[in-house]
Short mmCIF file of C-alpha atoms and ligand atoms in Angstrom, two decimals:
data_model
loop_
_atom_site.label_atom_id
_atom_site.label_comp_id
_atom_site.label_asym_id
_atom_site.label_seq_id
_atom_site.Cartn_x
_atom_site.Cartn_y
_atom_site.Cartn_z
CA MET A 938 12.41 -14.50 9.65
CA ARG A 939 10.85 -11.07 10.85
CA ARG A 940 7.34 -10.50 10.55
CA TYR A 941 4.91 -8.04 12.18
CA LEU A 942 2.06 -8.65 14.23
CA LEU A 943 -1.07 -6.37 14.99
CA THR A 944 -1.58 -5.06 18.53
CA GLY A 945 -5.02 -5.23 18.97
CA HIS A 946 -5.23 -1.46 19.45
CA GLU A 947 -7.97 0.59 18.18
CA GLN A 948 -5.07 2.78 16.58
CA PRO A 949 -3.77 0.41 14.25
CA THR A 950 0.07 -0.62 15.37
CA VAL A 951 2.21 -3.70 14.61
CA THR A 952 5.42 -4.98 16.54
CA LEU A 953 8.06 -6.38 14.75
CA HIS A 954 8.96 -10.33 15.75
CA GLU A 955 11.14 -13.03 14.80
CA GLY A 956 9.04 -15.62 13.71
CA GLU A 957 9.35 -19.03 12.86
CA ASP A 958 10.31 -20.34 9.54
CA ARG A 959 8.92 -23.44 8.08
CA ASN A 960 9.35 -25.45 4.54
CA PRO A 961 6.32 -25.70 2.27
CA GLY A 962 4.33 -28.67 2.38
CA LYS A 963 2.27 -30.57 0.04
CA ARG A 964 1.21 -28.57 -2.72
CA GLU A 965 2.76 -25.63 -0.99
CA LEU A 966 5.16 -22.55 -1.93
CA ALA A 967 7.29 -20.58 0.24
CA ILE A 968 7.76 -16.91 -1.01
CA ASP A 969 10.59 -14.58 -0.01
CA LEU A 970 8.56 -11.34 -0.15
CA ARG A 971 9.51 -8.22 -1.56
CA ALA A 972 6.30 -5.71 -1.37
CA THR A 973 2.94 -5.53 0.10
CA SER A 974 0.08 -3.05 -0.17
CA LEU A 975 -2.28 -1.63 2.06
CA ASN A 976 -6.09 -1.59 1.68
CA TYR A 977 -8.97 -0.09 3.88
CA ARG A 978 -9.69 -3.66 5.39
CA ASP A 979 -6.31 -3.65 6.95
CA LEU A 980 -7.85 -0.67 8.95
CA LEU A 981 -10.99 -2.71 10.06
CA VAL A 982 -8.85 -5.92 10.63
CA ALA A 983 -6.35 -4.03 12.67
CA LYS A 984 -8.99 -2.58 15.28
CA SER A 985 -10.28 -6.15 16.26
CA VAL A 986 -7.20 -8.61 15.72
CA LYS A 987 -4.19 -9.30 18.08
CA ASP A 988 -1.00 -11.44 17.30
CA LEU A 989 -1.74 -11.79 13.47
CA VAL A 990 0.70 -10.82 10.68
CA PRO A 991 -1.57 -8.29 8.59
CA LEU A 992 -2.14 -7.16 5.16
CA SER A 993 -3.64 -9.49 2.20
CA ASP A 994 -1.48 -8.27 -0.74
CA GLY A 995 2.04 -9.45 -1.29
CA ALA A 996 4.71 -10.07 -4.00
CA GLY A 997 8.11 -11.84 -4.11
CA ILE A 998 10.45 -14.65 -5.26
CA VAL A 999 9.60 -18.31 -4.95
CA SER A 1000 12.12 -19.60 -2.50
CA GLY A 1001 10.85 -22.85 -1.64
CA ILE A 1002 8.56 -25.75 -3.47
CA GLY A 1003 6.53 -28.56 -1.90
CA ALA A 1004 5.69 -31.92 -2.99
CA GLY A 1005 3.26 -31.99 -5.74
CA VAL A 1006 3.49 -28.57 -7.00
CA GLU A 1007 3.78 -27.91 -10.84
CA GLY A 1008 4.67 -25.03 -12.96
CA PHE A 1009 6.66 -22.79 -10.43
CA ALA A 1010 10.54 -22.84 -10.18
CA VAL A 1011 12.51 -21.58 -7.30
CA GLY A 1012 13.37 -17.77 -8.30
CA ASP A 1013 9.78 -16.94 -10.16
CA ARG A 1014 8.50 -13.81 -9.16
CA VAL A 1015 4.74 -13.95 -8.34
CA VAL A 1016 2.09 -12.19 -6.87
CA ILE A 1017 -0.29 -13.98 -4.57
CA GLY A 1018 -4.31 -13.99 -4.56
CA PHE A 1019 -5.98 -12.28 -1.71
CA MET A 1020 -7.93 -16.01 -1.12
CA PRO A 1021 -4.93 -18.15 -2.66
CA GLU A 1022 -7.62 -21.12 -2.77
CA TRP A 1023 -10.32 -19.39 -4.84
CA VAL A 1024 -8.84 -20.38 -7.94
CA GLU A 1025 -12.21 -19.78 -10.16
CA GLY A 1026 -15.76 -20.71 -9.94
CA ASP A 1027 -18.49 -20.26 -7.53
CA PHE A 1028 -17.62 -18.47 -4.29
CA THR A 1029 -17.96 -20.44 -1.09
CA GLU A 1030 -17.17 -19.72 2.82
CA ALA A 1031 -14.76 -22.35 2.51
CA LYS A 1032 -13.05 -20.49 0.05
CA LYS A 1033 -13.45 -16.96 1.53
CA ALA A 1034 -11.75 -18.52 4.76
CA THR A 1035 -8.61 -18.66 3.02
CA ALA A 1036 -8.19 -14.71 2.79
CA LEU A 1037 -4.69 -13.64 4.15
CA GLY A 1038 -4.27 -11.26 6.57
CA GLY A 1039 -7.50 -11.79 8.48
CA GLY A 1040 -10.00 -14.35 9.83
CA GLY A 1041 -6.97 -15.99 11.66
CA VAL A 1042 -4.81 -16.27 8.34
CA HIS A 1043 -1.43 -14.75 8.77
CA GLY A 1044 -1.04 -11.87 6.15
CA VAL A 1045 1.89 -11.23 4.11
CA LEU A 1046 3.62 -8.03 6.20
CA ALA A 1047 6.67 -10.55 6.71
CA GLU A 1048 9.78 -11.58 4.91
CA ARG A 1049 8.70 -14.96 4.20
CA ILE A 1050 5.19 -16.75 3.63
CA VAL A 1051 4.16 -20.20 2.90
CA VAL A 1052 1.00 -20.24 0.73
CA PRO A 1053 -1.16 -22.94 -1.27
CA ALA A 1054 0.73 -22.90 -4.69
CA THR A 1055 -2.87 -22.59 -6.44
CA GLY A 1056 -2.76 -19.06 -5.06
CA ALA A 1057 0.63 -17.74 -6.72
CA VAL A 1058 0.48 -16.08 -10.38
CA ARG A 1059 3.68 -15.22 -12.00
CA ILE A 1060 4.48 -11.67 -12.81
CA PRO A 1061 6.40 -10.31 -16.33
CA ASP A 1062 10.04 -8.79 -15.61
CA ALA A 1063 8.64 -5.50 -16.35
CA MET A 1064 6.16 -5.23 -13.45
CA THR A 1065 7.96 -4.42 -10.42
CA PHE A 1066 7.27 -6.22 -6.83
CA GLU A 1067 5.52 -2.91 -5.82
CA GLU A 1068 3.28 -2.78 -8.58
CA ALA A 1069 2.33 -6.23 -8.58
CA ALA A 1070 1.71 -6.32 -4.60
CA THR A 1071 -1.31 -3.50 -5.48
CA LEU A 1072 -3.08 -5.87 -7.16
CA PRO A 1073 -4.62 -8.92 -5.19
CA CYS A 1074 -7.43 -6.75 -3.32
CA ALA A 1075 -7.88 -3.61 -4.96
CA GLY A 1076 -7.30 -4.57 -8.53
CA VAL A 1077 -9.22 -7.51 -8.60
CA THR A 1078 -12.20 -6.04 -6.89
CA ALA A 1079 -12.06 -3.29 -9.54
CA TRP A 1080 -12.32 -5.95 -12.28
CA SER A 1081 -14.84 -7.97 -10.46
CA ALA A 1082 -17.13 -4.69 -10.32
CA LEU A 1083 -16.58 -3.94 -14.13
CA PHE A 1084 -16.38 -7.15 -16.06
CA GLU A 1085 -17.61 -10.26 -13.77
CA ARG A 1086 -20.81 -10.78 -14.77
CA ARG A 1087 -22.04 -8.18 -17.88
CA PRO A 1088 -18.95 -6.48 -18.58
CA VAL A 1089 -19.06 -2.66 -18.98
CA GLN A 1090 -19.51 -1.34 -22.36
CA PRO A 1091 -17.73 0.98 -24.61
CA GLY A 1092 -19.73 4.25 -24.40
CA GLU A 1093 -21.07 3.66 -20.88
CA THR A 1094 -20.83 5.87 -18.22
CA VAL A 1095 -19.13 4.56 -15.09
CA LEU A 1096 -19.51 6.49 -11.78
CA LEU A 1097 -16.73 6.13 -9.11
CA LEU A 1098 -16.49 7.36 -5.47
CA GLY A 1099 -13.46 8.59 -4.03
CA THR A 1100 -9.87 8.38 -5.23
CA GLY A 1101 -8.51 5.13 -3.45
CA GLY A 1102 -7.03 1.93 -4.10
CA VAL A 1103 -10.29 0.47 -5.73
CA SER A 1104 -11.73 3.54 -7.59
CA ILE A 1105 -8.50 4.58 -9.33
CA PHE A 1106 -8.16 0.80 -10.25
CA ALA A 1107 -11.82 1.25 -11.64
CA LEU A 1108 -11.04 4.20 -13.39
CA GLN A 1109 -8.12 2.75 -15.21
CA LEU A 1110 -10.23 -0.41 -16.34
CA ALA A 1111 -13.14 1.44 -17.19
CA LYS A 1112 -11.12 3.55 -19.48
CA ILE A 1113 -9.41 0.86 -21.07
CA ALA A 1114 -13.22 -0.72 -21.58
CA GLY A 1115 -13.78 2.64 -23.30
CA ALA A 1116 -16.50 3.69 -21.08
CA ARG A 1117 -16.92 7.33 -19.67
CA VAL A 1118 -15.88 7.72 -16.22
CA ILE A 1119 -17.23 10.19 -13.68
CA ILE A 1120 -15.57 10.13 -10.25
CA THR A 1121 -16.00 11.92 -7.31
CA SER A 1122 -13.25 13.17 -4.42
CA SER A 1123 -13.13 15.13 -1.43
CA SER A 1124 -9.86 16.87 -2.96
CA ASP A 1125 -9.48 19.03 -6.25
CA ASP A 1126 -5.62 18.20 -6.54
CA LYS A 1127 -6.79 14.50 -6.67
CA LEU A 1128 -9.47 15.26 -9.16
CA ASP A 1129 -6.96 16.93 -11.18
CA ARG A 1130 -4.65 13.51 -10.87
CA ALA A 1131 -7.77 11.69 -11.96
CA ARG A 1132 -8.51 13.58 -15.18
CA ALA A 1133 -4.87 13.09 -16.17
CA LEU A 1134 -5.63 9.16 -15.78
CA GLY A 1135 -8.68 9.99 -17.95
CA ALA A 1136 -11.74 10.58 -15.90
CA ASP A 1137 -14.02 12.35 -18.16
CA HIS A 1138 -15.90 14.36 -15.47
CA VAL A 1139 -14.91 15.21 -11.95
CA ILE A 1140 -17.01 16.00 -8.90
CA ASN A 1141 -15.66 17.13 -5.44
CA TYR A 1142 -18.05 15.79 -3.03
CA ARG A 1143 -17.31 18.15 -0.05
CA ALA A 1144 -17.96 20.93 -2.83
CA HIS A 1145 -21.06 19.45 -3.76
CA PRO A 1146 -22.49 17.52 -1.29
CA GLU A 1147 -25.71 16.79 -3.14
CA TRP A 1148 -23.40 15.23 -5.81
CA HIS A 1149 -26.07 12.95 -7.35
CA ASP A 1150 -27.43 16.02 -8.66
CA GLU A 1151 -24.32 16.87 -10.78
CA VAL A 1152 -24.45 13.50 -11.88
CA LEU A 1153 -27.71 13.62 -13.44
CA ARG A 1154 -26.81 17.01 -14.94
CA LEU A 1155 -23.41 15.46 -16.73
CA THR A 1156 -25.76 12.31 -18.21
CA ASP A 1157 -28.74 14.75 -19.17
CA GLY A 1158 -30.72 13.55 -16.31
CA VAL A 1159 -30.32 9.94 -16.82
CA GLY A 1160 -27.66 8.57 -14.64
CA ALA A 1161 -25.02 6.59 -15.08
CA ASP A 1162 -25.22 3.09 -16.43
CA LEU A 1163 -22.86 1.47 -13.56
CA ALA A 1164 -21.78 2.71 -10.07
CA VAL A 1165 -19.32 1.41 -7.84
CA ASP A 1166 -19.93 2.25 -4.49
CA VAL A 1167 -17.19 2.01 -2.23
CA GLY A 1168 -18.76 4.29 0.67
CA GLY A 1169 -21.66 1.90 1.84
CA PRO A 1170 -24.86 3.12 3.79
CA GLY A 1171 -23.36 6.85 3.96
CA THR A 1172 -23.33 6.94 0.19
CA LEU A 1173 -25.61 4.25 -1.27
CA ASN A 1174 -28.86 6.42 -1.41
CA ARG A 1175 -27.12 9.07 -3.58
CA THR A 1176 -25.74 6.20 -5.87
CA LEU A 1177 -29.08 4.94 -6.39
CA LYS A 1178 -30.49 8.40 -7.47
CA SER A 1179 -27.01 9.04 -9.58
CA THR A 1180 -27.85 5.35 -11.67
CA ARG A 1181 -29.99 5.32 -14.50
CA PHE A 1182 -33.49 2.72 -14.67
CA GLY A 1183 -32.12 -0.47 -15.33
CA GLY A 1184 -28.89 0.35 -14.26
CA ARG A 1185 -26.36 -1.72 -12.06
CA ILE A 1186 -24.59 -0.79 -8.53
CA LEU A 1187 -21.75 -2.81 -7.46
CA LEU A 1188 -21.69 -2.49 -3.93
CA MET A 1189 -18.22 -3.56 -2.20
CA GLY A 1190 -17.39 -0.55 0.23
CA VAL A 1191 -17.89 0.18 3.68
CA LEU A 1192 -15.99 3.61 4.08
CA THR A 1193 -18.88 4.94 5.83
CA GLY A 1194 -19.72 1.93 8.10
CA PHE A 1195 -21.95 -1.14 7.99
CA GLU A 1196 -25.66 -0.14 8.40
CA GLY A 1197 -27.74 2.46 7.85
CA PRO A 1198 -31.81 3.44 6.40
CA ILE A 1199 -31.26 2.37 2.39
CA GLU A 1200 -34.12 3.86 0.24
CA THR A 1201 -35.19 0.14 -1.28
CA GLY A 1202 -38.10 1.56 -3.15
CA SER A 1203 -35.52 2.97 -5.86
CA ILE A 1204 -33.90 -0.34 -6.14
CA LEU A 1205 -36.93 -1.94 -7.40
CA GLU A 1206 -38.86 1.30 -9.12
CA LYS A 1207 -35.90 1.90 -11.33
CA ARG A 1208 -35.18 -1.90 -11.71
CA ILE A 1209 -31.61 -1.54 -10.57
CA THR A 1210 -29.41 -4.60 -10.14
CA LEU A 1211 -27.58 -4.27 -6.64
CA GLN A 1212 -24.52 -6.49 -6.63
CA GLY A 1213 -22.56 -7.49 -3.85
CA ILE A 1214 -18.78 -7.88 -4.57
CA TYR A 1215 -15.94 -9.56 -2.58
CA VAL A 1216 -12.96 -9.50 -4.24
CA GLY A 1217 -12.34 -11.99 -6.64
CA PRO A 1218 -10.73 -15.22 -7.57
CA VAL A 1219 -6.87 -15.98 -8.78
CA ALA A 1220 -8.30 -16.34 -12.04
CA THR A 1221 -9.22 -12.74 -12.28
CA LEU A 1222 -5.66 -11.71 -10.81
CA ARG A 1223 -3.85 -13.61 -13.32
CA ALA A 1224 -6.43 -11.70 -16.13
CA LEU A 1225 -5.28 -8.59 -14.53
CA VAL A 1226 -1.64 -8.89 -14.79
CA ARG A 1227 -2.09 -9.66 -18.36
CA THR A 1228 -3.46 -6.31 -19.05
CA GLY A 1229 0.32 -4.71 -18.32
CA ILE A 1230 -1.98 -2.42 -16.14
CA ALA A 1231 0.26 0.19 -14.66
CA PRO A 1232 -1.14 0.79 -10.99
CA GLN A 1233 -1.00 4.14 -9.02
CA VAL A 1234 1.65 3.87 -6.28
CA ASP A 1235 1.33 7.00 -4.00
CA HIS A 1236 4.07 6.19 -1.78
CA VAL A 1237 6.39 3.33 -1.03
CA PHE A 1238 7.38 2.58 2.39
CA SER A 1239 10.24 0.62 3.69
CA PHE A 1240 9.86 -2.58 5.84
CA GLU A 1241 10.77 -0.31 8.92
CA GLU A 1242 7.82 2.14 8.56
CA ALA A 1243 5.19 -0.09 8.50
CA ASN A 1244 3.23 1.85 11.25
CA ALA A 1245 3.58 5.18 9.15
CA ALA A 1246 2.08 2.92 6.29
CA PHE A 1247 -0.90 2.21 8.42
CA ASP A 1248 -0.85 6.22 9.90
CA ALA A 1249 -0.98 7.09 6.11
CA LEU A 1250 -3.94 4.97 5.19
CA ARG A 1251 -5.89 5.76 7.97
CA SER A 1252 -5.62 9.66 7.30
CA ALA A 1253 -6.42 9.03 3.55
CA GLY A 1254 -4.40 11.35 1.83
CA HIS A 1255 -3.42 8.79 -0.82
CA PHE A 1256 -4.47 8.57 -4.03
CA GLY A 1257 -4.36 4.68 -5.42
CA LYS A 1258 -2.26 2.70 -3.47
CA LEU A 1259 0.19 2.67 -0.47
CA VAL A 1260 2.77 -0.14 -0.76
CA VAL A 1261 5.56 -1.34 1.95
CA LYS A 1262 8.58 -2.68 0.43
CA ILE A 1263 10.28 -5.83 1.98
CA GLY A 1264 13.62 -6.91 2.22
CA ARG A 1265 16.49 -6.01 -0.35
N1 NAP B 2659 -15.65 -6.18 -0.74
C1 NAP B 2659 -14.52 -6.02 -1.59
O1 NAP B 2659 -14.35 -7.30 -2.04
C2 NAP B 2659 -13.77 -4.79 -1.13
C3 NAP B 2659 -12.55 -4.91 -1.79
C4 NAP B 2659 -11.72 -3.97 -1.75
C5 NAP B 2659 -12.05 -2.76 -0.75
N2 NAP B 2659 -13.08 -3.02 -0.40
C6 NAP B 2659 -13.95 -1.51 0.47
O2 NAP B 2659 -13.75 -0.77 -0.84
C7 NAP B 2659 -13.58 0.53 0.14
C8 NAP B 2659 -12.61 1.24 -0.50
O3 NAP B 2659 -11.08 0.30 -0.38
P1 NAP B 2659 -9.67 0.91 -0.65
O4 NAP B 2659 -8.79 0.37 -0.31
O5 NAP B 2659 -10.11 1.20 -2.14
O6 NAP B 2659 -9.73 2.35 0.21
P2 NAP B 2659 -8.92 3.58 0.30
O7 NAP B 2659 -7.71 3.32 -0.62
O8 NAP B 2659 -8.33 3.69 1.59
O9 NAP B 2659 -9.76 4.89 -0.39
C9 NAP B 2659 -10.04 5.64 0.74
C10 NAP B 2659 -10.56 6.84 -0.05
O10 NAP B 2659 -11.97 6.61 -0.31
C11 NAP B 2659 -12.65 7.65 -0.18
N3 NAP B 2659 -13.84 8.00 0.51
C12 NAP B 2659 -14.05 8.09 1.83
N4 NAP B 2659 -15.08 8.08 2.32
C13 NAP B 2659 -15.89 8.65 1.13
C14 NAP B 2659 -17.17 9.20 0.98
N5 NAP B 2659 -17.79 9.07 1.81
N6 NAP B 2659 -17.64 9.46 -0.25
C15 NAP B 2659 -16.54 8.99 -1.38
N7 NAP B 2659 -15.62 9.03 -1.36
C16 NAP B 2659 -14.97 8.00 -0.11
C17 NAP B 2659 -11.73 9.07 -0.23
O11 NAP B 2659 -11.34 9.30 -1.08
P3 NAP B 2659 -10.87 11.27 -1.66
O12 NAP B 2659 -9.53 11.40 -0.52
O13 NAP B 2659 -10.65 11.16 -2.96
O14 NAP B 2659 -12.29 11.98 -0.90
C18 NAP B 2659 -10.51 8.19 0.36
O15 NAP B 2659 -9.15 9.11 0.49
C19 NAP B 2659 -13.60 0.35 1.75
O16 NAP B 2659 -14.53 0.47 2.41
C20 NAP B 2659 -13.05 -1.03 1.65
O17 NAP B 2659 -13.41 -1.96 2.67
C21 NAP B 2659 -14.11 -3.88 -0.52
#
C-alpha cells in the first residue's frame, strides 16, 4: 500500500512510501481510496507536521469489513466524513480529535485507509469518486454555514468571499435555497465563472479594496442577511460593515491569519450573530450527497502529481476544488 508522508517543511512537500496494511478491526472499514481533494487546511498542517499521511477528504471502495459493522458490503462506493466519529449531535473535543489528516491522525493521500465505519457514507453511481472527494470538508462546511442553525431563506442575501472550495459550495447551495448571492474575488475570470454558476452580483476585491461599500450599494445601504467569512481577521471588519443589523456572520476561515483587531462594537451595536463553524458531522455529509450537487472540480492530478497539487493549492489559481486521483 503506497502512501504519502508530509516532510515537515515550510513549503508543503510529500514523499511516497510503502506503508503497512492492516485489516479492519471491530467496527472499522478498509477503503481502497480512489480520489482525494485538497483544502486550505492542508497547507497549514503541512507547515508544522512531519511523517503524517496528509489530506482529510477521501472517496473509494469498501475492501474489508471489521466485526460488528452493519450496512456495508465489500464493493460499496463511499465517501469518508472529515471527522468519522462525529456522526451527529453536539460537537465535542473527542469528536474533533477524529479529524483525518491532522492532529496525529493519518489522512487519505494513500491507496488504502482503515476508518471507523461510522464515517462512511455510500455515494450514488452517478457521482464520481473525484466529485465525492470534494464534499467532506468544503462542502460540509458550506452546508453548516448556510443551514445548520437558522437555514438561509429564499430571497435573503448571502455574501461570500473569494472563489475557493468553501465559497463555491456555498454559492451553489445558496442558489438551491433561493437566496441572492454576492461574491467577491481577486480575479474577473473567476467572477465570470461565479456568475455562470448563479451569482447575482460580483465584486473584484482587488479593484474595490473597500468592497463592503459595494455590498452596501448592492443592498440599498442595508447589508447582507448572512455572510460566510473565510478570510478571518483581515476581512472580518469589512464583513461586519457588509452585514445588516440583526444579520448573521458564519466565521470559519483563516486565509488572513488567526489574530487581529476586530471592531467588536459593530457586533453588538448591530446585534449581529457571529458563529464559528468547524466543518460538520457525517449526517451533514449524507444530506449533501443526497442533493446530487455537481461539485466544481478545477483540476484533477494523478497520484504521482501530489506535490503539484499542493503547489496549485498554494498558488490559489483554482476555482472550487483541486482533486488527486488515486489508484486505477
Ligand atoms: N472552520 C472550518 O470548518 C473550515 C472548513 C473549511 C475551510 N476553512 C477555512 O476556510 C478558508 C477557505 O478554505 P478553502 O479550502 O475553501 O480555501 P481555498 O480553496 O484554498 O480558497 C482560496 C481562495 O480564497 C480566496 N481568498 C484568499 N484570500 C482572500 C481574501 N483576503 N479575501 C477574500 N478572498 C480571499 C481566494 O479567492 P479568489 O482567487 O477568488 O480571490 C483564493 O483563491 C481557509 O481559511 C480554511 O482554513 C475552515
